[in-house]
GROMACS .gro file of C-alpha atoms in nm:
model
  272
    1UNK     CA    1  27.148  23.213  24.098
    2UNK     CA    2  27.459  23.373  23.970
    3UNK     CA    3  27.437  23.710  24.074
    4UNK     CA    4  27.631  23.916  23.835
    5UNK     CA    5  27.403  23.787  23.567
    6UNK     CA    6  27.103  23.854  23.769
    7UNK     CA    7  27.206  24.219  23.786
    8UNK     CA    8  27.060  24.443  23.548
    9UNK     CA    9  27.369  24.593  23.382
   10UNK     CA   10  27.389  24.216  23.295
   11UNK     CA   11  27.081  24.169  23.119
   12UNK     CA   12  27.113  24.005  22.788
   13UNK     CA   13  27.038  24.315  22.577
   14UNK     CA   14  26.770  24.303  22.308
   15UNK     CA   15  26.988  24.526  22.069
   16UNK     CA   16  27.273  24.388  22.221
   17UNK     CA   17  27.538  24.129  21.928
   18UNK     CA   18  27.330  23.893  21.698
   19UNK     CA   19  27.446  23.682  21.436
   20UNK     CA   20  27.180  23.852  21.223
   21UNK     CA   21  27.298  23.644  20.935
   22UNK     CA   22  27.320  23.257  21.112
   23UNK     CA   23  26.987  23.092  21.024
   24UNK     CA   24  26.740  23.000  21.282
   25UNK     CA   25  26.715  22.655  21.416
   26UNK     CA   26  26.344  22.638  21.420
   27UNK     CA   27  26.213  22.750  21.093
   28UNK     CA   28  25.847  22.823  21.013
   29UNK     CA   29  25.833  22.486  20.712
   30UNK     CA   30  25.904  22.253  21.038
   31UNK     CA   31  25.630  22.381  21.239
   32UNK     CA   32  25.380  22.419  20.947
   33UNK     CA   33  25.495  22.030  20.826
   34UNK     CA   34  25.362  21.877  21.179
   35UNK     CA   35  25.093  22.096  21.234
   36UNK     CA   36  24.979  21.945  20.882
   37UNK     CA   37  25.060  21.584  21.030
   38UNK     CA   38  24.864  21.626  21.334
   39UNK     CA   39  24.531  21.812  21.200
   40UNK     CA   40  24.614  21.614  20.899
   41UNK     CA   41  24.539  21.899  20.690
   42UNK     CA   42  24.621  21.893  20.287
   43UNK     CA   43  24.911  22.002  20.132
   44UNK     CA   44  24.746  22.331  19.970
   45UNK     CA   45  24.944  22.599  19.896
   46UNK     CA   46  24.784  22.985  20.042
   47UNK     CA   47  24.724  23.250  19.797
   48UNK     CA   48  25.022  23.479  19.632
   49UNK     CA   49  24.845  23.781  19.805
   50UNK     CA   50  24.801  23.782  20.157
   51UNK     CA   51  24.665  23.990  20.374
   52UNK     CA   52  24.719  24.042  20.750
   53UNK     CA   53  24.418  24.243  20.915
   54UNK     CA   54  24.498  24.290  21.285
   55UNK     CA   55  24.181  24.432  21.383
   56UNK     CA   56  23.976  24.184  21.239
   57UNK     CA   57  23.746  24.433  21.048
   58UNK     CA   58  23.816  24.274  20.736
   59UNK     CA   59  23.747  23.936  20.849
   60UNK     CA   60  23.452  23.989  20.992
   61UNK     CA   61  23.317  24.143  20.688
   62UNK     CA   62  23.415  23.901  20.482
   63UNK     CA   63  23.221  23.651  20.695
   64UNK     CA   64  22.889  23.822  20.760
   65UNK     CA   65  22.835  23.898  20.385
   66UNK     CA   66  22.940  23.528  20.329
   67UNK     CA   67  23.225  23.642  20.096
   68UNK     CA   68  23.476  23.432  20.269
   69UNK     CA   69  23.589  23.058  20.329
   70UNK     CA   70  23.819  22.868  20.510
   71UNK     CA   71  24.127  22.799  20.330
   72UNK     CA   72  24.165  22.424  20.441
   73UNK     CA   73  24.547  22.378  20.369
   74UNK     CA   74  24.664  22.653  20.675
   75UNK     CA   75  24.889  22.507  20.875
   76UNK     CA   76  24.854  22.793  21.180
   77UNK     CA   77  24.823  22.669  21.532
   78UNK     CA   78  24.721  22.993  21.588
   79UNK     CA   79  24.489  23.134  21.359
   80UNK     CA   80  24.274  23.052  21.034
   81UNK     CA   81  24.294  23.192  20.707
   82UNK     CA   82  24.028  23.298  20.517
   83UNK     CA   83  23.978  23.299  20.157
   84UNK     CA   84  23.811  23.550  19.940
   85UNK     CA   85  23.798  23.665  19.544
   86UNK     CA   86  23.925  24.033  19.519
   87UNK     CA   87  23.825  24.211  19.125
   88UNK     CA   88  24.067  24.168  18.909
   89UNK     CA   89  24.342  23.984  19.170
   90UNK     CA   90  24.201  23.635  19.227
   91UNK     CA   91  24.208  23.473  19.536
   92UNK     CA   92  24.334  23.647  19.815
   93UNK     CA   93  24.446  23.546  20.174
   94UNK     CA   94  24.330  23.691  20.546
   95UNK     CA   95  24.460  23.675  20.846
   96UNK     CA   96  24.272  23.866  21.134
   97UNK     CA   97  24.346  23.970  21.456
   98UNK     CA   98  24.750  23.905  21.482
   99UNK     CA   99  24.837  24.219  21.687
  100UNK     CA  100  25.175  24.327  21.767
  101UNK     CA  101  25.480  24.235  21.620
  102UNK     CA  102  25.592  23.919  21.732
  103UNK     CA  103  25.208  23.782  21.627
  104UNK     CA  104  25.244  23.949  21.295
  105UNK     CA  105  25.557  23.840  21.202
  106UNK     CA  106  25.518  23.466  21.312
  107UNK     CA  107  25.194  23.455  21.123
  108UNK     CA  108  25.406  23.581  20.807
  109UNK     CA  109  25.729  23.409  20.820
  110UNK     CA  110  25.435  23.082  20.810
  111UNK     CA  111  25.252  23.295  20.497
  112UNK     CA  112  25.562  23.327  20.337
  113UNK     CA  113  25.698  22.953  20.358
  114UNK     CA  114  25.292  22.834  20.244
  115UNK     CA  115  25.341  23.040  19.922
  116UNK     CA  116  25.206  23.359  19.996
  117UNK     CA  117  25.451  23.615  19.791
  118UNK     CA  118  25.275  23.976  19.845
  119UNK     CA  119  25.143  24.052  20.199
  120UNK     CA  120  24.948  24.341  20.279
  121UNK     CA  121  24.916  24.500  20.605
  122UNK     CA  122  24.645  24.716  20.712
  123UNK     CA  123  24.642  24.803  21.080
  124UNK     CA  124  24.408  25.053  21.306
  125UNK     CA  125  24.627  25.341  21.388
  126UNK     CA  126  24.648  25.643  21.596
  127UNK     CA  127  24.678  25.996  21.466
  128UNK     CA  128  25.058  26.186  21.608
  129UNK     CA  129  25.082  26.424  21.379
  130UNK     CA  130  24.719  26.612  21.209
  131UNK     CA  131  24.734  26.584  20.872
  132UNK     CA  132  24.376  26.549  20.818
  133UNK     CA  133  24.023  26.448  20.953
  134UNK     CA  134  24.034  26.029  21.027
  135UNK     CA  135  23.996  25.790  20.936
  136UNK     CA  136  24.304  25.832  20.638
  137UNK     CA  137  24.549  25.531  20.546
  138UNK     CA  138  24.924  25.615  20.546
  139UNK     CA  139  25.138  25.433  20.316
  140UNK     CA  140  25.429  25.354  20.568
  141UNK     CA  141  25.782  25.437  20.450
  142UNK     CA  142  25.948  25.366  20.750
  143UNK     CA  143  25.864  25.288  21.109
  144UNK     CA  144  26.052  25.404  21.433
  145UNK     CA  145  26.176  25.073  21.635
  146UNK     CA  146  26.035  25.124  21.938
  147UNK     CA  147  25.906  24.700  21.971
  148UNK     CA  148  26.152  24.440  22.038
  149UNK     CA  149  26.116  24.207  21.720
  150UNK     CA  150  26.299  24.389  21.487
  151UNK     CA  151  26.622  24.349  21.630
  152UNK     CA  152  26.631  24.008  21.573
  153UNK     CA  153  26.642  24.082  21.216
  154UNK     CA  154  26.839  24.364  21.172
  155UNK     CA  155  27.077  24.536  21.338
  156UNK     CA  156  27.034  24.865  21.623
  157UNK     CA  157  26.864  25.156  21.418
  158UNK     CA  158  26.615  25.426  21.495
  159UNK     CA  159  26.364  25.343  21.189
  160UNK     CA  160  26.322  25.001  20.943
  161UNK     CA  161  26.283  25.086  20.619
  162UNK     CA  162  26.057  24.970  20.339
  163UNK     CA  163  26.272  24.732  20.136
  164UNK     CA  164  26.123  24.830  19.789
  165UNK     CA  165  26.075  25.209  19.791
  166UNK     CA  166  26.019  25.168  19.352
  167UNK     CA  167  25.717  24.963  19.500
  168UNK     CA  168  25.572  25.220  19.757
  169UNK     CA  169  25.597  25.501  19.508
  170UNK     CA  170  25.370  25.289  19.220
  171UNK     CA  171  25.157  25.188  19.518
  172UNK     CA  172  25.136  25.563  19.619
  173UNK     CA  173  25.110  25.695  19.323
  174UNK     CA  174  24.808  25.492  19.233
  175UNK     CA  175  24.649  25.456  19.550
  176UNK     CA  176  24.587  25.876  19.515
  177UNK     CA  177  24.349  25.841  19.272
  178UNK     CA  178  24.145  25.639  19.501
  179UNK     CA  179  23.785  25.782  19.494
  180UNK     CA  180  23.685  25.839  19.814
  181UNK     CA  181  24.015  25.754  20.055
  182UNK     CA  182  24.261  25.984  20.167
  183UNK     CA  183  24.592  25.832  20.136
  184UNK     CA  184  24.931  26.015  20.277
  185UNK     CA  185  25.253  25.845  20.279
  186UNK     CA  186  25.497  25.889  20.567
  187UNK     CA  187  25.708  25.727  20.876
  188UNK     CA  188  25.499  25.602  21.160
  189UNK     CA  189  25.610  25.474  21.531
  190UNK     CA  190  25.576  25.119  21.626
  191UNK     CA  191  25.539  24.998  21.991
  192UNK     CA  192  25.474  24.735  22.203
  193UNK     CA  193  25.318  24.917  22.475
  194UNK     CA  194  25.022  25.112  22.353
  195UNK     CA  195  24.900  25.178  22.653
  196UNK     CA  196  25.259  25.368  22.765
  197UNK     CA  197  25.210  25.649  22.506
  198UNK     CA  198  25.249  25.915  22.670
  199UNK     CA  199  25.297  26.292  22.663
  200UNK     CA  200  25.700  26.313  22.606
  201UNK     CA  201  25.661  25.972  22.374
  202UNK     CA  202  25.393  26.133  22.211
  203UNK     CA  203  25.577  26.505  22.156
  204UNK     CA  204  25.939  26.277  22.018
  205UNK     CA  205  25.730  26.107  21.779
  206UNK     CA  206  25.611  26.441  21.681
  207UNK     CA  207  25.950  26.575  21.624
  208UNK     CA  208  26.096  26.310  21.409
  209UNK     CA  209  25.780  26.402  21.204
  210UNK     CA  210  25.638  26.027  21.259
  211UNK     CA  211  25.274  26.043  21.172
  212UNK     CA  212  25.081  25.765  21.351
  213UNK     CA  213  25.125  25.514  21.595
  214UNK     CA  214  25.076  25.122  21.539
  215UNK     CA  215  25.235  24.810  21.636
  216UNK     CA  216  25.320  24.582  21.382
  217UNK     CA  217  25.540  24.768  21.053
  218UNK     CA  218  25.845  24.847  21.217
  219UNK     CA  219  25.884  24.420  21.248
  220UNK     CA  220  25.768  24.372  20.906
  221UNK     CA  221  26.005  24.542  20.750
  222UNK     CA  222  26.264  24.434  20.917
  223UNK     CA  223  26.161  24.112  20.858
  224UNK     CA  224  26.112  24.185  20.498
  225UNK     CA  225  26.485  24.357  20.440
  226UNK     CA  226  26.632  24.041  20.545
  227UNK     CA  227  26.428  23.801  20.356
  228UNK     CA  228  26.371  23.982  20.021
  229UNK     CA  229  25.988  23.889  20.107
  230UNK     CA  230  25.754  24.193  19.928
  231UNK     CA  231  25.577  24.355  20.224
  232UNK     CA  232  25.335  24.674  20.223
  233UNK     CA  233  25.227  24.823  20.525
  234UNK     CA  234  24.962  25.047  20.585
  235UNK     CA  235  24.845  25.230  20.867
  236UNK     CA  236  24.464  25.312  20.946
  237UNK     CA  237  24.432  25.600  21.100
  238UNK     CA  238  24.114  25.623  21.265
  239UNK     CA  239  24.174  25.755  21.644
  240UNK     CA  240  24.345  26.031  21.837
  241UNK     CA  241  24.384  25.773  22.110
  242UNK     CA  242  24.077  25.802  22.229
  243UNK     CA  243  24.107  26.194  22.342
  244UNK     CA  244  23.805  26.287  22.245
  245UNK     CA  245  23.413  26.112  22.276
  246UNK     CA  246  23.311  25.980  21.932
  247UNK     CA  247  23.655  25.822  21.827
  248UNK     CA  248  23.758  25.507  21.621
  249UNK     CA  249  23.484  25.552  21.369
  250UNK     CA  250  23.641  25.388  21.016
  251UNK     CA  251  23.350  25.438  20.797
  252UNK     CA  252  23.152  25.216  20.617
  253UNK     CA  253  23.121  24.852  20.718
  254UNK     CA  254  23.399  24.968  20.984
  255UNK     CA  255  23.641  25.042  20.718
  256UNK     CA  256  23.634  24.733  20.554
  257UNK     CA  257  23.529  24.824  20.191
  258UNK     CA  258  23.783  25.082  20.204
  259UNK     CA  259  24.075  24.896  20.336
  260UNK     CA  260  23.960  24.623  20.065
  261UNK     CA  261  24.008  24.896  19.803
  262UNK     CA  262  24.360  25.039  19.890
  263UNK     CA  263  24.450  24.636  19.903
  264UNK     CA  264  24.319  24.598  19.536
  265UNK     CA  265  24.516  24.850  19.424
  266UNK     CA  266  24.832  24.767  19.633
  267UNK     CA  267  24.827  24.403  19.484
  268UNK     CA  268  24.739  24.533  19.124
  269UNK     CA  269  25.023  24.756  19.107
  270UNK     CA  270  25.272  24.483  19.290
  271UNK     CA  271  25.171  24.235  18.969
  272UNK     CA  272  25.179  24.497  18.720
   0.00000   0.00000   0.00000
């Protein structure tokens, strides 16, 4: 083995030069084209509104009241996509339990090139900054980079932005009227390591005013700046990371009916 490359000032940086512009050899249509010809699986588009649910709350709600169905055209080696009517959207898309953000954003890249054109993300989150008694959504403005996907999309920054800030502010806007949820609107952190939060982490996050912690936006975003794919990401913030006896309570039906609202509205306001 080459020894100056097995150094680690040698490393091949993750934020180090990318041709963030060159397009990728393998794209998500190839994969999704012979998964189809091997499960031989029909050519059926996935709904315009999409949801990713990396918990799995949603999901399983969905199934034990019977509301959902297997959307027989997804192509995923990896997951299944569930079907469900939302009031006054349609059909609607699920994906649940894609944690982190390589998993979320290989599961939408594959949304994306099966027709999906909103997605909706609604992830468990913990609480850095008190703003409130949990479980509250934030409506995620930007995300600190601390997760390695996002630098394959964009270049080195501290925080990825939400492409479509005229977006977030209808969504906001509307999604305060809510009966019933708290909804706050801020930055969050986004890591790959949850279980490496710790005190100094926690106490920066604090200082650059970041509100929760998650693992998935920060990608997304990124991920939606360079496609021009609409994205909203959400945050659930239902846990002070486990500090205290009695945490991770979401509500009712484990948050589900709620997080099913703040998507209705998100996806009302994104047609409107």
């Amino acid at each position: 083995m080459d020894k100056k490359i097995d150094r680690a000032d040698g490393a091949w940086p993750i934020a180090g030069e990318k041709n963030h512009s060159a397009p990728s050899v393998f794209r998500p249509e190839a994969l999704l084209r012979e998964a189809r010809r091997q499960r031989e699986l029909p050519l059926v588009a996935v709904p315009e509104v999409c949801v990713l649910d990396p918990d799995g709350d949603v999901v399983r709600y969905l199934k034990r009241t019977g509301a959902g169905r297997i959307h027989e055209g997804w192509a995923c080696y990896h997951t299944e996509l569930l079907a469900f009517d939302l009031e006054g959207i349609g059909e609607v898309g699920i994906v649940g339990c894609a944690v982190g953000a390589p998993f979320a954003v290989l599961v939408a890249e594959q949304l994306f090139a099966s027709g999906c054109r909103l997605l909706v993300s609604v992830t468990s989150a913990g609480q850095i900054t008190p703003i409130g008694p949990t479980p509250y959504f934030v409506l995620i403005d930007r995300a600190l980079r601390d997760e390695g996907t996002s630098y394959h999309y964009l270049p080195g920054s501290t925080f990825a932005e939400a492409p479509d800030a005229k977006l977030l502010a209808r969504v906001e806007q509307t999604g305060l009227a809510l009966p019933g949820i708290a909804l706050h609107r801020g930055a969050t952190w986004t890591t790959d390591a949850p279980y490496r939060e710790t005190e100094s982490a926690i106490a920066r996050a604090r200082q650059l005013g970041l509100l929760a912690v998650e693992m998935e936006a920060a990608a997304l975003y990124a991920f939606s700046a360079t496609s021009g794919r609409s994205i909203v990401c959400f945050a659930h913030v239902t846990n002070s990371m486990a500090q205290t006896e009695g945490d991770f309570e979401k509500g009712e039906a484990d948050g589900a009916k709620a997080t099913l609202a703040v998507i209705a509205t998100t996806a009302r306001v994104w047609r409107s």
